[in-house]
């Protein structure tokens, strides 16, 4: 559990109490980068836990829980930027006053993991959006200035939603659809054939025609005298 033998024996009642929470059962709404977790109300009242002790939420990749080692000091706290390499990080730091069991039952009692898009993943305690679909497992870790004090067991695995590409609805086409598609294809082929034939005929007819005369070619014009109406001269005199 990452704790010394003396601390484990001292805090065993607390660990059993926290285990009875069954964190996996408290998981709620899941999105593509967040999930909600039930708050552990009233579960940190053990005398060995001080009001000044930090209560962290450990977020780990499902297959990295065996590699988790509780940090010995706040300076060693892994941040979301360490997740690709270590497989886990600490977030949502709180104290037991925030998890007091005397809160009204009507108050929203969940933690949303991965809900802060404004903080830097290199910032200690940043609740950065989760990087992939998972699976993820979580647990609570209590730390004092001297190191880890107590921790719960790991939750069950949680997977996030995944975006899916839109696909056409499967299913066989009806006989009527097939017939209509075939008829339209034949009509389109006939129209294209007719247009091609018209284009060839027009081009052939234009290329075979000859001009009346070309530039510089002499053109013979037959002279033609018009007959004017006039009276013949009088012969002889009166």
XYZ file of C-alpha atoms in Angstrom:
238
model
C 0.000 0.000 0.000
C 3.016 2.285 0.000
C 2.964 2.777 3.809
C 5.263 1.525 6.550
C 4.196 -1.462 8.663
C 3.449 0.630 11.750
C 1.264 3.052 9.859
C -0.620 0.233 8.160
C -1.539 -1.386 11.474
C -2.486 1.951 13.008
C -4.768 2.888 10.136
C -6.237 -0.504 9.346
C -9.702 0.432 10.756
C -9.680 3.493 8.524
C -8.691 1.475 5.462
C -11.434 -1.050 6.085
C -13.917 1.773 6.464
C -12.757 3.403 3.252
C -12.814 0.094 1.410
C -16.458 -0.325 2.352
C -17.111 2.717 0.177
C -16.409 0.623 -2.917
C -15.287 3.570 -5.104
C -16.094 1.732 -8.294
C -19.770 1.627 -7.380
C -19.785 5.409 -6.989
C -18.697 6.138 -10.544
C -21.294 8.107 -12.430
C -21.592 10.106 -15.639
C -18.894 9.377 -18.217
C -17.886 11.562 -21.186
C -14.999 11.414 -23.681
C -12.577 13.065 -21.220
C -14.224 13.028 -17.750
C -16.025 10.818 -15.274
C -17.698 11.504 -11.927
C -16.854 9.881 -8.620
C -18.835 9.800 -5.404
C -17.259 11.922 -2.665
C -16.005 10.011 0.412
C -18.092 11.978 2.927
C -17.224 11.444 6.575
C -14.592 8.800 5.840
C -11.476 10.674 7.078
C -12.316 11.126 10.756
C -9.601 8.819 12.090
C -7.528 10.490 14.891
C -4.284 9.918 13.011
C -5.454 12.191 10.191
C -4.998 15.896 10.765
C -7.156 18.686 9.401
C -4.041 19.892 7.574
C -3.321 16.598 5.820
C -3.857 16.615 2.065
C -6.317 14.146 0.606
C -5.390 13.382 -2.995
C -7.199 11.450 -5.687
C -4.850 9.098 -7.520
C -5.773 8.516 -11.175
C -4.031 5.566 -12.797
C -4.131 3.610 -16.007
C -5.860 0.292 -15.423
C -2.688 -1.734 -15.925
C -0.395 0.627 -13.968
C -1.796 0.230 -10.461
C 0.898 -2.296 -9.536
C 3.567 0.299 -10.325
C 2.115 3.010 -8.108
C 4.327 4.281 -5.315
C 3.025 6.947 -2.930
C 5.218 10.070 -3.082
C 7.250 10.815 0.026
C 6.684 14.577 -0.144
C 4.550 17.175 -1.915
C 7.468 18.044 -4.208
C 7.409 14.484 -5.595
C 3.713 14.585 -6.440
C 3.240 13.322 -10.026
C 1.313 15.678 -12.332
C -0.842 14.904 -15.398
C 2.172 15.498 -17.655
C 3.799 12.455 -15.992
C 0.895 10.189 -16.892
C 2.262 8.873 -20.244
C 5.489 7.746 -18.533
C 4.381 6.743 -15.030
C 0.823 5.691 -15.752
C -0.641 7.645 -12.819
C -0.863 11.136 -11.289
C -2.442 12.933 -8.307
C -5.232 15.471 -8.576
C -8.157 17.112 -6.730
C -6.296 17.844 -3.501
C -8.657 18.490 -0.573
C -8.815 18.106 3.216
C -11.225 16.262 5.446
C -13.201 19.420 6.203
C -14.405 19.377 2.594
C -15.479 15.749 2.978
C -17.284 16.218 6.298
C -20.187 13.885 6.852
C -22.426 16.643 8.244
C -23.157 18.128 4.819
C -26.825 18.311 3.750
C -27.960 15.229 1.869
C -29.371 17.432 -0.895
C -25.928 18.793 -1.781
C -24.217 17.459 -4.900
C -21.695 14.915 -3.618
C -19.574 13.989 -6.620
C -16.108 14.732 -7.955
C -15.646 15.219 -11.679
C -12.281 13.894 -12.798
C -10.717 15.620 -15.813
C -12.959 18.672 -15.691
C -10.401 21.540 -15.775
C -9.317 22.638 -19.265
C -7.581 25.821 -18.049
C -4.753 24.442 -15.914
C -1.405 23.306 -17.263
C -0.781 19.536 -17.125
C 2.573 20.348 -15.474
C 0.846 22.078 -12.562
C 0.631 20.083 -9.319
C -2.950 19.061 -8.617
C -4.211 19.997 -12.099
C -7.463 18.220 -12.925
C -6.596 18.015 -16.611
C -8.928 16.246 -19.112
C -8.167 12.552 -19.364
C -6.053 11.701 -22.429
C -7.931 8.686 -23.740
C -10.723 6.142 -23.268
C -8.878 4.270 -20.518
C -9.532 2.094 -18.628
C -8.825 4.090 -15.449
C -8.751 3.204 -11.759
C -8.716 5.646 -8.833
C -8.128 5.722 -5.086
C -7.714 8.286 -2.279
C -4.335 8.987 -0.699
C -3.863 10.925 2.554
C -0.501 12.707 2.935
C 1.051 14.803 5.669
C 4.246 16.830 5.686
C 6.099 13.654 6.674
C 4.752 11.534 3.827
C 1.810 9.218 3.125
C -0.600 8.508 5.980
C -3.367 6.313 4.526
C -4.820 5.182 1.224
C -7.883 3.328 0.013
C -8.023 0.354 -2.277
C -8.261 0.862 -6.025
C -11.649 1.279 -7.640
C -12.901 -0.936 -10.435
C -11.986 -0.001 -14.002
C -13.789 2.808 -15.773
C -13.800 3.462 -19.514
C -14.674 6.747 -21.176
C -16.888 7.271 -24.177
C -15.340 7.074 -27.627
C -16.235 9.139 -30.656
C -17.652 7.039 -33.497
C -17.649 7.929 -37.180
C -21.026 8.219 -38.859
C -21.783 5.242 -41.084
C -24.512 4.541 -43.559
C -27.279 2.363 -42.231
C -26.598 -1.233 -43.281
C -29.167 -3.427 -44.966
C -29.975 -4.888 -48.383
C -31.492 -2.691 -51.063
C -35.018 -3.392 -52.222
C -35.752 -4.786 -55.717
C -37.485 -1.553 -56.722
C -34.408 0.501 -55.837
C -32.190 -1.765 -57.922
C -34.522 -1.521 -60.971
C -34.751 2.272 -60.757
C -30.980 2.576 -60.464
C -30.467 0.349 -63.535
C -33.005 2.280 -65.652
C -31.466 5.638 -64.738
C -28.001 4.341 -65.606
C -29.192 3.164 -69.054
C -30.925 6.486 -69.767
C -27.833 8.415 -68.795
C -25.716 6.259 -71.114
C -28.142 6.860 -74.020
C -28.118 10.621 -73.476
C -24.326 10.724 -73.418
C -24.168 8.613 -76.615
C -26.598 10.944 -78.404
C -24.637 14.029 -77.383
C -21.399 12.458 -78.584
C -22.947 11.532 -81.962
C -24.302 15.065 -82.407
C -20.907 16.535 -81.620
C -19.158 14.262 -84.182
C -21.726 15.023 -86.888
C -21.465 18.779 -86.336
C -17.671 18.714 -86.491
C -17.664 16.570 -89.664
C -20.189 18.803 -91.442
C -18.214 21.939 -90.605
C -14.886 20.519 -91.770
C -16.276 19.336 -95.188
C -17.790 22.712 -96.258
C -15.716 25.004 -98.589
C -15.783 28.806 -98.720
C -17.109 30.711 -101.769
C -13.804 32.454 -102.398
C -10.531 32.829 -100.718
C -8.371 35.897 -100.269
C -6.582 36.992 -103.418
C -8.546 34.719 -105.744
C -9.821 36.546 -108.882
C -13.503 36.496 -109.389
C -14.868 36.908 -112.907
C -17.878 39.178 -113.221
C -19.843 39.255 -116.481
C -20.519 42.714 -117.801
C -24.117 43.523 -118.154
C -25.649 46.591 -119.879
C -29.017 47.664 -118.846
C -31.499 48.838 -121.480
C -32.663 52.307 -120.828
C -35.933 53.491 -121.988
C -35.408 56.346 -124.478
C -37.042 57.571 -127.684
C -35.184 56.980 -130.975
C -34.150 60.133 -132.853
C -36.573 61.357 -135.480
C -35.597 60.542 -139.099
C -35.991 63.412 -141.475
C -37.681 66.615 -140.650
C -41.066 67.829 -140.876
